[in-house]
Short mmCIF file of C-alpha atoms in Angstrom, two decimals:
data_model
loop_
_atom_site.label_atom_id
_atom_site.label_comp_id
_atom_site.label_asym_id
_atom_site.label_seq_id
_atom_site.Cartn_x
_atom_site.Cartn_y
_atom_site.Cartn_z
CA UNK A 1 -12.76 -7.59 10.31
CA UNK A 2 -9.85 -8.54 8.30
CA UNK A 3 -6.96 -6.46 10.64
CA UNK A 4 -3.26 -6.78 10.27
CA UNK A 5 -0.75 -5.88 13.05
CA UNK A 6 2.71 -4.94 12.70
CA UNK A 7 5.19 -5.06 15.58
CA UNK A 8 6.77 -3.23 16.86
CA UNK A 9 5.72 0.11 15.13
CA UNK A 10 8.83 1.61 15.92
CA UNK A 11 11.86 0.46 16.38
CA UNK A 12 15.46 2.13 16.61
CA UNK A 13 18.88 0.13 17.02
CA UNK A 14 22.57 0.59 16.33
CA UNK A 15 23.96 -0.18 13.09
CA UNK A 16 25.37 -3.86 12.53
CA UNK A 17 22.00 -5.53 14.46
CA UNK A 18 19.25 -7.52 12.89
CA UNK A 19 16.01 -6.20 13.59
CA UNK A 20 12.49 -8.67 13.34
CA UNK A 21 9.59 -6.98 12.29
CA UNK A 22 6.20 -8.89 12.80
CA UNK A 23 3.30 -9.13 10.57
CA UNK A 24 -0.35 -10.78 12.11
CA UNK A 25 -3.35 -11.22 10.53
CA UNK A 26 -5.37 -10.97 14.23
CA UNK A 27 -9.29 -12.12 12.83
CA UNK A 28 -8.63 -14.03 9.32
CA UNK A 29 -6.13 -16.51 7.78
CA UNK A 30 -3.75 -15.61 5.04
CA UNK A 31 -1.92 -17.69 2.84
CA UNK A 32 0.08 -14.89 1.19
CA UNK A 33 1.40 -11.88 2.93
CA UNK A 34 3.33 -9.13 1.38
CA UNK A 35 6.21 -6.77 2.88
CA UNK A 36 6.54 -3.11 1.31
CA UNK A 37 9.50 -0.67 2.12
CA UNK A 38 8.56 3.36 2.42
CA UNK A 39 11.01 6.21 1.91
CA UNK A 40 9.96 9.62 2.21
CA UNK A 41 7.77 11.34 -0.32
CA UNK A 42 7.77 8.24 -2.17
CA UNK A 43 5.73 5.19 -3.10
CA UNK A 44 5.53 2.05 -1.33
CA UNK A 45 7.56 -0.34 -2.63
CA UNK A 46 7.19 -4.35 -2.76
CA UNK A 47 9.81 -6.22 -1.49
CA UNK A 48 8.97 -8.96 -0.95
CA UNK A 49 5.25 -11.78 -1.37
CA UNK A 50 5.42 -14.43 1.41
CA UNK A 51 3.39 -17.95 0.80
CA UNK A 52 2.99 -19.98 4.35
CA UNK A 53 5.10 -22.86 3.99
CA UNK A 54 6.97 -21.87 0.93
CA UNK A 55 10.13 -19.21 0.44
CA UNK A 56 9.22 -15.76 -0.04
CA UNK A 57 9.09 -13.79 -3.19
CA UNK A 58 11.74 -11.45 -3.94
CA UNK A 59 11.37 -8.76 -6.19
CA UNK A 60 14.05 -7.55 -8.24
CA UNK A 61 16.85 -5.74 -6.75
CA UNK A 62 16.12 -7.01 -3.21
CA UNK A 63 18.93 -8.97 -1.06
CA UNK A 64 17.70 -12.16 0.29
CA UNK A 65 19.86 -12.68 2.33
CA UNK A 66 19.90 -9.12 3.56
CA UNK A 67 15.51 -9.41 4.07
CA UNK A 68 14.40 -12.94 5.44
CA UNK A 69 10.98 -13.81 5.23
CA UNK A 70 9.62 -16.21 7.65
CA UNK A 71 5.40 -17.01 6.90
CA UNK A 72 5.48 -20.15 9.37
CA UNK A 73 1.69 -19.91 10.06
CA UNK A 74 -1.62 -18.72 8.65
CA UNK A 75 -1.43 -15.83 10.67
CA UNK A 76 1.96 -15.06 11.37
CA UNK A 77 4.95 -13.32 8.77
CA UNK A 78 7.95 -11.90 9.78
CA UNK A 79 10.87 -10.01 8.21
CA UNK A 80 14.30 -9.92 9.32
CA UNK A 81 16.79 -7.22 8.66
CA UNK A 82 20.03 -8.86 8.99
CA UNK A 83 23.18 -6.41 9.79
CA UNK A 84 20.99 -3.04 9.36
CA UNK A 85 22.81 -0.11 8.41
CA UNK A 86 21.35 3.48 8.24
CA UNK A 87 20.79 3.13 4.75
CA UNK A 88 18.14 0.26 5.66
CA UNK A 89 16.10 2.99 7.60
CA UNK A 90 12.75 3.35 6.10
CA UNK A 91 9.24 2.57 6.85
CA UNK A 92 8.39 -1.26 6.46
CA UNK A 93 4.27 -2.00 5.88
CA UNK A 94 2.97 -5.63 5.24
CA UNK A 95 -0.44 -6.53 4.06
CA UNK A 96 -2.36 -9.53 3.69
CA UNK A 97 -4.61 -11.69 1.30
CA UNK A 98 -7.80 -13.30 3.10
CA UNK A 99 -6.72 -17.32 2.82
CA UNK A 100 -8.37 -18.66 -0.43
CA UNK A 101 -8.89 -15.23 -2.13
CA UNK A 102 -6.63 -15.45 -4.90
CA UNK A 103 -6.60 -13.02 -8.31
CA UNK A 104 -5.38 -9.66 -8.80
CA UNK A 105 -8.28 -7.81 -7.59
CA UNK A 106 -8.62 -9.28 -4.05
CA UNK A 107 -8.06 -6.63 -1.77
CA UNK A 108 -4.79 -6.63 0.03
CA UNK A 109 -5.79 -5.72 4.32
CA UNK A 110 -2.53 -4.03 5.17
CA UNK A 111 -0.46 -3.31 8.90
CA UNK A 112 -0.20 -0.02 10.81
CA UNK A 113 3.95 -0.15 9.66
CA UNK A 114 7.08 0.10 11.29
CA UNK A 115 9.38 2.76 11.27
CA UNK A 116 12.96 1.65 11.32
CA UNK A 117 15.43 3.82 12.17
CA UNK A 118 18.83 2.70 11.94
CA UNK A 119 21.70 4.62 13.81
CA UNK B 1 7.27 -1.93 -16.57
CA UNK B 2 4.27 -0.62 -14.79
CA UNK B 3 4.11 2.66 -13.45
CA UNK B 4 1.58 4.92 -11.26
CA UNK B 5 2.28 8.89 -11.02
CA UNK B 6 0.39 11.24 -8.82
CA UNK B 7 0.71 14.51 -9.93
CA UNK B 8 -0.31 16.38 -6.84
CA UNK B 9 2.32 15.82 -4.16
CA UNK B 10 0.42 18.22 -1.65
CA UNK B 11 -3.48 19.49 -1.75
CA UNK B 12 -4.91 21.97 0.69
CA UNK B 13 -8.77 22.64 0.87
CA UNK B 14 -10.97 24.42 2.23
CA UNK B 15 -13.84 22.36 3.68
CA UNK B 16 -16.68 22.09 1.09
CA UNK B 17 -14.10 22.29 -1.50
CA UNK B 18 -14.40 19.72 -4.47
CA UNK B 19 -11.65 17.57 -5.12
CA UNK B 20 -9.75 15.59 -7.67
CA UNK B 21 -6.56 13.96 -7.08
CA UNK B 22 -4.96 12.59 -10.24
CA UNK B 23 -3.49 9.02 -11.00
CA UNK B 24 -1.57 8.52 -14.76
CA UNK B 25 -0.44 4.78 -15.04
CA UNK B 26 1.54 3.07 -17.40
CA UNK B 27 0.93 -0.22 -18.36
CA UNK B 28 -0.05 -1.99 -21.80
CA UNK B 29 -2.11 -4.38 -20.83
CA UNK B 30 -5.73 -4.39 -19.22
CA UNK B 31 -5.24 -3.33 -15.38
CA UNK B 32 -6.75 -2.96 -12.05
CA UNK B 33 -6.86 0.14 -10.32
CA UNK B 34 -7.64 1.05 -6.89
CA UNK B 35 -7.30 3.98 -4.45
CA UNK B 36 -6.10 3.78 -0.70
CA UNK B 37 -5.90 6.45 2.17
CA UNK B 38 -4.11 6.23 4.69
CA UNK B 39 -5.64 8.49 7.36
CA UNK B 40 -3.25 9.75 10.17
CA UNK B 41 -1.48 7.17 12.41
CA UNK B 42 -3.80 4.58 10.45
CA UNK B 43 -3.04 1.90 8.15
CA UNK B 44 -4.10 1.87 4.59
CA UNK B 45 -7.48 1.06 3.55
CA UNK B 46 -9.00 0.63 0.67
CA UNK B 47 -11.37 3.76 -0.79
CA UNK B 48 -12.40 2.21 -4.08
CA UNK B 49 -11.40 -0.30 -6.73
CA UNK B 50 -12.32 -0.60 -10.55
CA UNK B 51 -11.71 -3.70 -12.47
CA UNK B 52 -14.13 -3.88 -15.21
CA UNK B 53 -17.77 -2.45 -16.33
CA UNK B 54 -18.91 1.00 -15.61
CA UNK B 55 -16.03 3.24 -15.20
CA UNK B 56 -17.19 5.32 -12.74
CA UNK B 57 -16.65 3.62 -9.88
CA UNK B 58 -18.28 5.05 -6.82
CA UNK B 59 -16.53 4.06 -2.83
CA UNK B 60 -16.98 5.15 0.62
CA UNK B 61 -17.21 8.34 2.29
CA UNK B 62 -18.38 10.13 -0.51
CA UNK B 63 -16.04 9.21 -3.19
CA UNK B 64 -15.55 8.54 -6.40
CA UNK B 65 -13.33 8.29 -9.35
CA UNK B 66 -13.38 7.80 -13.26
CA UNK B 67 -11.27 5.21 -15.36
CA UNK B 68 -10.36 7.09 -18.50
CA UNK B 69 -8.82 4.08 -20.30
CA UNK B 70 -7.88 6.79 -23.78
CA UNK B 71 -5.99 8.75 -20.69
CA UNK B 72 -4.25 5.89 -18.88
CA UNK B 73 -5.99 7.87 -15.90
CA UNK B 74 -7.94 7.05 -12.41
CA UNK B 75 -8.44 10.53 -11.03
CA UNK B 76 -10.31 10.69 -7.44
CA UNK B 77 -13.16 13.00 -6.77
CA UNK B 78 -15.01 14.10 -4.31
CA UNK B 79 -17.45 17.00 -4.22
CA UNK B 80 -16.89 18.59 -0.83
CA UNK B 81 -14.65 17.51 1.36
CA UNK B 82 -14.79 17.68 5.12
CA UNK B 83 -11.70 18.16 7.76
CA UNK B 84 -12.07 14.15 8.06
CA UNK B 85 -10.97 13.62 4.55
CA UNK B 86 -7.61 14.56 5.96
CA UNK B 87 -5.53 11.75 4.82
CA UNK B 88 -2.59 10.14 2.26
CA UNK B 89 -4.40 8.97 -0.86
CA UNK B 90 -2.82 6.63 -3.16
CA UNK B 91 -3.31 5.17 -6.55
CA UNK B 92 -2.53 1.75 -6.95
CA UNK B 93 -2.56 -0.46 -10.26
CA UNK B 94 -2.11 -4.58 -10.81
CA UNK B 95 -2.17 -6.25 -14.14
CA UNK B 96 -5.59 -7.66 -14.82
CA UNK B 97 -6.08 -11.65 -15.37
CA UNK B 98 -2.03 -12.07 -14.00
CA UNK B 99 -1.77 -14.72 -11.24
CA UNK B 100 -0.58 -11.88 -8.77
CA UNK B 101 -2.12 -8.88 -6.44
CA UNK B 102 0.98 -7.30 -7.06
CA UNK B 103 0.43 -3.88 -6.41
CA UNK B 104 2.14 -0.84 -7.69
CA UNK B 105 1.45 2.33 -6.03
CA UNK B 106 1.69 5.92 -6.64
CA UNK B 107 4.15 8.36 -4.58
CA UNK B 108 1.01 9.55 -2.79
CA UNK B 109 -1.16 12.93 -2.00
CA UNK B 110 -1.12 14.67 1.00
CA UNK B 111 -4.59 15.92 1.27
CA UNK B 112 -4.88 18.56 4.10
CA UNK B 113 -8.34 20.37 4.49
CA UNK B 114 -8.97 23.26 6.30
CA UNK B 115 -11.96 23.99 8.64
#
């Protein structure tokens, strides 16, 4: 149980296009999902938490307006990267909270990824 | 601000090896701390998780790893590891009693054991 799906897993594109990146929780319902970003050789880093029905989240340092959030449904998150340029290349993994588990240590179920490359 | 290090970028074992992966984090209040591996082509799953109580914290396949609250440390262990422990294994830490799962991770360890 509890399996998140990312789509597409990899995606290239020419620079200047905006590129949707899909996030499903396929067995449960989750009320918050959150989107990570993955260089090489280093640490995942949150972007991003997105609450269904409510803006996303932004951490410090991250362009809104460059990474829109969309958590329309219980099951369903996406993130959009607007005008992608190579520097925006990276691996992008979301994970999500089982609906009603709430608290720090509720286990996060997390995607498979997408690799973006931008050319 | 809250910070995880892994000190080993890249482990190699033989198979029946013992391991122990190390996780420092900085943080001054009272965390959570967790491990995930990330097998390959797989997604990240969770290995084990401490939040309060005995701090030896045993999870699946085998492993196992010690809060050290003096040390600020989470180190993973595992007696002897197989080929299928083959895997990225990070250390993850959230702030305890905080509204959030906010998770920060580690860089990760490349675990690679030989047959």
């Amino acid at each position: 149980g509890a399996v998140v799906s990312q789509h597409p897993s990899r995606v290239i594109c020419k620079s200047g296009t905006s590129v949707k990146i899909e996030c499903r929780s396929l067995d449960f319902q989750a009320t918050t999902m959150f989107w990570y970003r993955q260089f090489p050789k280093q640490s995942l880093m949150l972007m991003a938490t997105s609450n269904e029905g409510s803006k996303a989240t932004y951490e410090q340092g991250v362009e809104k307006d460059k990474f829109l959030i969309n958590h329309a449904s219980l099951t369903l998150s996406t993130l959009t990267v607007t005008s992608a340029h190579p520097e925006d290349s990276s691996f992008y993994i979301c994970s999500a909270l089982l609906k009603g588990n709430r608290g720090p240590n509720q286990p996060q179920h997390f995607g498979d990824g997408t690799r973006l490359s931008i050319l | 601000a809250q910070s995880v290090s892994q000190h080993n970028h890249h482990v190699i074992l033989s198979e029946a090896a013992s391991l122990e992966l190390g996780c420092n984090y900085s943080y001054g209040g009272t965390v959570n701390l967790f491990w995930y591996v990330q097998y390959p082509g797989q997604h990240l799953q969770l290995l084990l998780k401490y939040f309060s109580g005995d701090p030896l914290v045993k999870g699946i396949k085998g492993f196992e790893a010690e809060f050290i609250k003096s040390k600020f440390s989470f180190n993973l262990r595992k007696p002897s590891v197989q080929w299928s422990d083959t895997a990225e294994y990070f250390c993850a830490v959230n702030a305890a009693g905080g509204a959030t799962n906010k998770l920060i991770f580690g860089t990760g360890t490349l675990l690679a054991v030989q047959p």
